[in-house]
CSV table of N, CA and C in Angstrom, one decimal:
chain,number,residue,atom,x,y,z
A,290,MET,N,-6.8,46.3,23.1
A,290,MET,CA,-8.3,46.2,22.2
A,290,MET,C,-9.3,46.2,23.2
A,291,LYS,N,-10.4,47.1,22.6
A,291,LYS,CA,-11.6,47.3,23.4
A,291,LYS,C,-12.4,45.9,23.4
A,292,PRO,N,-13.1,45.6,24.5
A,292,PRO,CA,-14.2,44.5,24.3
A,292,PRO,C,-15.2,44.7,23.1
A,293,TYR,N,-15.5,43.8,22.5
A,293,TYR,CA,-16.4,43.7,21.3
A,293,TYR,C,-17.7,44.3,21.5
A,294,GLU,N,-18.3,44.1,22.7
A,294,GLU,CA,-19.5,44.9,22.9
A,294,GLU,C,-19.4,46.4,23.0
A,295,SER,N,-18.2,46.9,23.7
A,295,SER,CA,-17.9,48.2,23.8
A,295,SER,C,-17.6,48.8,22.4
A,296,LEU,N,-17.0,48.2,21.4
A,296,LEU,CA,-16.8,48.5,20.1
A,296,LEU,C,-18.1,48.8,19.3
A,297,GLN,N,-19.0,47.6,19.5
A,297,GLN,CA,-20.3,47.7,18.9
A,297,GLN,C,-21.2,48.9,19.4
A,298,ASP,N,-21.0,49.2,20.6
A,298,ASP,CA,-21.9,50.4,21.1
A,298,ASP,C,-21.2,51.7,20.6
A,299,GLU,N,-19.9,51.7,20.5
A,299,GLU,CA,-19.3,52.9,20.0
A,299,GLU,C,-19.6,53.1,18.4
A,300,ILE,N,-19.5,52.1,17.9
A,300,ILE,CA,-19.9,52.1,16.3
A,300,ILE,C,-21.4,52.5,16.1
A,301,GLN,N,-22.2,51.9,16.9
A,301,GLN,CA,-23.8,52.3,16.7
A,301,GLN,C,-23.9,53.8,17.2
A,302,HIS,N,-23.2,54.4,18.1
A,302,HIS,CA,-23.4,55.7,18.5
A,302,HIS,C,-22.8,56.5,17.4
A,303,THR,N,-21.8,56.2,16.9
A,303,THR,CA,-21.2,57.1,15.9
A,303,THR,C,-22.0,57.2,14.6
A,304,LEU,N,-22.6,55.9,14.3
A,304,LEU,CA,-23.5,56.0,13.1
A,304,LEU,C,-24.6,56.8,13.4
A,305,GLU,N,-25.3,56.7,14.5
A,305,GLU,CA,-26.4,57.5,14.9
A,305,GLU,C,-26.0,59.1,14.8
A,306,THR,N,-24.9,59.3,15.3
A,306,THR,CA,-24.5,60.8,15.2
A,306,THR,C,-24.4,61.3,13.8
A,307,ILE,N,-23.8,60.4,13.0
A,307,ILE,CA,-23.5,60.8,11.5
A,307,ILE,C,-25.1,61.0,10.9
A,308,GLY,N,-25.9,60.3,11.4
A,308,GLY,CA,-27.2,60.2,10.9
A,308,GLY,C,-28.0,61.5,11.0
A,309,ARG,N,-27.7,62.0,12.5
A,309,ARG,CA,-28.3,63.3,12.9
A,309,ARG,C,-27.5,64.4,12.1
A,310,ILE,N,-26.5,64.3,12.0
A,310,ILE,CA,-25.5,65.3,11.1
A,310,ILE,C,-26.2,65.4,9.8
A,311,ASN,N,-26.5,64.2,9.1
A,311,ASN,CA,-27.0,64.4,7.8
A,311,ASN,C,-28.3,65.0,7.7
A,312,VAL,N,-29.2,64.7,8.7
A,312,VAL,CA,-30.4,65.4,8.9
A,312,VAL,C,-30.2,67.1,9.0
A,313,ALA,N,-29.3,67.3,9.9
A,313,ALA,CA,-29.0,68.8,10.0
A,313,ALA,C,-28.2,69.5,8.8
A,314,LEU,N,-27.7,68.7,8.0
A,314,LEU,CA,-27.1,69.3,6.8
A,314,LEU,C,-28.3,69.6,5.7
A,315,VAL,N,-29.0,68.7,5.7
A,315,VAL,CA,-30.1,68.8,4.8
A,315,VAL,C,-31.1,69.9,5.1
A,316,ARG,N,-31.2,70.1,6.5
A,316,ARG,CA,-32.2,71.2,6.8
A,316,ARG,C,-31.5,72.5,6.6
A,317,HIS,N,-30.2,72.7,6.9
A,317,HIS,CA,-29.3,73.8,6.5
A,317,HIS,C,-29.4,74.3,5.0
A,318,GLU,N,-29.0,73.3,4.2
A,318,GLU,CA,-29.0,73.3,2.8
A,318,GLU,C,-30.2,73.8,2.3
A,319,ALA,N,-31.4,73.3,2.8
A,319,ALA,CA,-32.7,73.6,2.2
A,319,ALA,C,-33.3,75.0,2.6
A,320,GLN,N,-32.6,75.8,3.5
A,320,GLN,CA,-33.0,77.0,4.0
A,320,GLN,C,-32.9,78.0,2.7
A,321,GLU,N,-33.8,79.0,2.9
A,321,GLU,CA,-33.8,80.0,1.8
A,321,GLU,C,-32.6,80.6,1.7
A,322,THR,N,-32.0,80.9,2.8
A,322,THR,CA,-30.5,81.4,2.8
A,322,THR,C,-29.7,80.5,3.6
A,323,PRO,N,-29.0,79.4,3.0
A,323,PRO,CA,-28.3,78.5,3.6
A,323,PRO,C,-27.3,79.3,4.5
A,324,ASP,N,-26.9,78.6,5.6
A,324,ASP,CA,-25.9,79.1,6.5
A,324,ASP,C,-24.5,78.4,6.2
A,325,ALA,N,-23.8,79.0,5.4
A,325,ALA,CA,-22.4,78.4,5.0
A,325,ALA,C,-21.6,77.9,6.1
A,326,LEU,N,-21.5,78.6,7.1
A,326,LEU,CA,-20.6,78.3,8.2
A,326,LEU,C,-21.1,77.2,8.9
A,327,ALA,N,-22.4,77.1,9.1
A,327,ALA,CA,-23.0,75.7,9.8
A,327,ALA,C,-22.9,74.5,9.1
A,328,ILE,N,-23.0,74.9,7.7
A,328,ILE,CA,-22.8,73.7,6.9
A,328,ILE,C,-21.3,73.1,6.8
A,329,GLU,N,-20.5,74.1,6.7
A,329,GLU,CA,-19.1,73.8,6.8
A,329,GLU,C,-18.7,73.0,8.1
A,330,GLN,N,-19.2,73.5,9.2
A,330,GLN,CA,-18.9,72.9,10.5
A,330,GLN,C,-19.5,71.4,10.6
A,331,TYR,N,-20.7,71.3,10.1
A,331,TYR,CA,-21.4,70.1,10.1
A,331,TYR,C,-20.6,69.0,9.1
A,332,GLN,N,-20.2,69.5,8.0
A,332,GLN,CA,-19.4,68.6,7.1
A,332,GLN,C,-18.0,68.2,7.8
A,333,ALA,N,-17.3,69.0,8.5
A,333,ALA,CA,-16.1,68.8,9.1
A,333,ALA,C,-16.3,67.6,10.2
A,334,LEU,N,-17.4,68.1,10.9
A,334,LEU,CA,-17.7,66.9,12.1
A,334,LEU,C,-18.0,65.7,11.6
A,335,LYS,N,-18.7,65.7,10.4
A,335,LYS,CA,-19.0,64.4,9.8
A,335,LYS,C,-17.7,63.7,9.2
A,336,THR,N,-17.0,64.4,8.7
A,336,THR,CA,-15.6,63.9,8.2
A,336,THR,C,-14.9,63.2,9.5
A,337,ASP,N,-14.9,64.1,10.6
A,337,ASP,CA,-14.1,63.5,11.7
A,337,ASP,C,-14.8,62.2,12.5
A,338,LEU,N,-16.2,62.2,12.3
A,338,LEU,CA,-16.8,61.1,12.7
A,338,LEU,C,-16.8,59.9,11.9
A,339,THR,N,-16.5,60.1,10.5
A,339,THR,CA,-16.3,59.0,9.6
A,339,THR,C,-14.9,58.3,9.8
A,340,LYS,N,-14.0,59.2,10.1
A,340,LYS,CA,-12.5,58.8,10.2
A,340,LYS,C,-12.5,57.9,11.6
A,341,GLN,N,-13.3,58.4,12.7
A,341,GLN,CA,-13.4,57.6,14.0
A,341,GLN,C,-14.1,56.4,13.8
A,342,LEU,N,-15.0,56.3,13.0
A,342,LEU,CA,-15.9,55.0,12.7
A,342,LEU,C,-14.9,54.0,11.8
A,343,LEU,N,-14.1,54.5,11.0
A,343,LEU,CA,-13.2,53.6,10.3
A,343,LEU,C,-12.1,53.1,11.3
A,344,VAL,N,-11.7,53.9,12.3
A,344,VAL,CA,-10.8,53.3,13.4
A,344,VAL,C,-11.3,52.3,14.1
A,345,LEU,N,-12.7,52.5,14.5
A,345,LEU,CA,-13.4,51.5,15.3
A,345,LEU,C,-13.6,50.4,14.4
A,346,LEU,N,-14.0,50.4,13.3
A,346,LEU,CA,-14.2,49.2,12.6
A,346,LEU,C,-12.9,48.5,12.3
A,347,ALA,N,-11.8,49.1,12.1
A,347,ALA,CA,-10.6,48.5,12.0
A,347,ALA,C,-10.2,47.7,13.2
A,348,GLU,N,-10.6,48.1,14.5
A,348,GLU,CA,-10.4,47.5,15.6
A,348,GLU,C,-11.1,46.2,15.8
A,349,MET,N,-12.3,46.1,14.9
A,349,MET,CA,-13.0,44.9,14.9
A,349,MET,C,-12.6,44.0,13.7
A,350,ASP,N,-11.4,44.3,13.1
A,350,ASP,CA,-10.9,43.6,12.0
A,350,ASP,C,-11.8,43.8,10.7
A,351,VAL,N,-12.4,44.9,10.6
A,351,VAL,CA,-13.2,45.1,9.4
A,351,VAL,C,-12.5,46.3,8.7
A,352,ASN,N,-12.0,46.1,7.6
A,352,ASN,CA,-11.3,47.1,6.9
A,352,ASN,C,-12.1,47.5,5.8
A,353,VAL,N,-12.3,49.0,5.8
A,353,VAL,CA,-13.2,49.6,4.7
A,353,VAL,C,-12.2,50.6,3.9
A,354,ALA,N,-12.3,50.6,2.7
A,354,ALA,CA,-11.6,51.7,1.8
A,354,ALA,C,-12.8,52.8,1.2
A,355,LEU,N,-12.6,53.9,1.5
A,355,LEU,CA,-13.4,54.8,0.9
A,355,LEU,C,-12.9,55.5,-0.2
A,356,ALA,N,-13.9,55.7,-1.2
A,356,ALA,CA,-13.6,56.4,-2.5
A,356,ALA,C,-13.8,57.9,-2.2
A,357,ALA,N,-13.0,58.8,-2.7
A,357,ALA,CA,-13.1,60.2,-2.7
A,357,ALA,C,-14.3,60.6,-2.1
């Protein structure tokens, strides 16, 4: 198990990255001609980071269930 402070740092970094991806998604979706490939890639990255976040939270004994 990783040290508590290390887990906190990784969780914070992951949340910040997800936040930046959300901003990028809004920007791409708002374009006059949305870039479908970029949107798809950002959504896949966000999904991967969300899974990573759940693993990190579980390591801190915080269990979260996501709805579809």
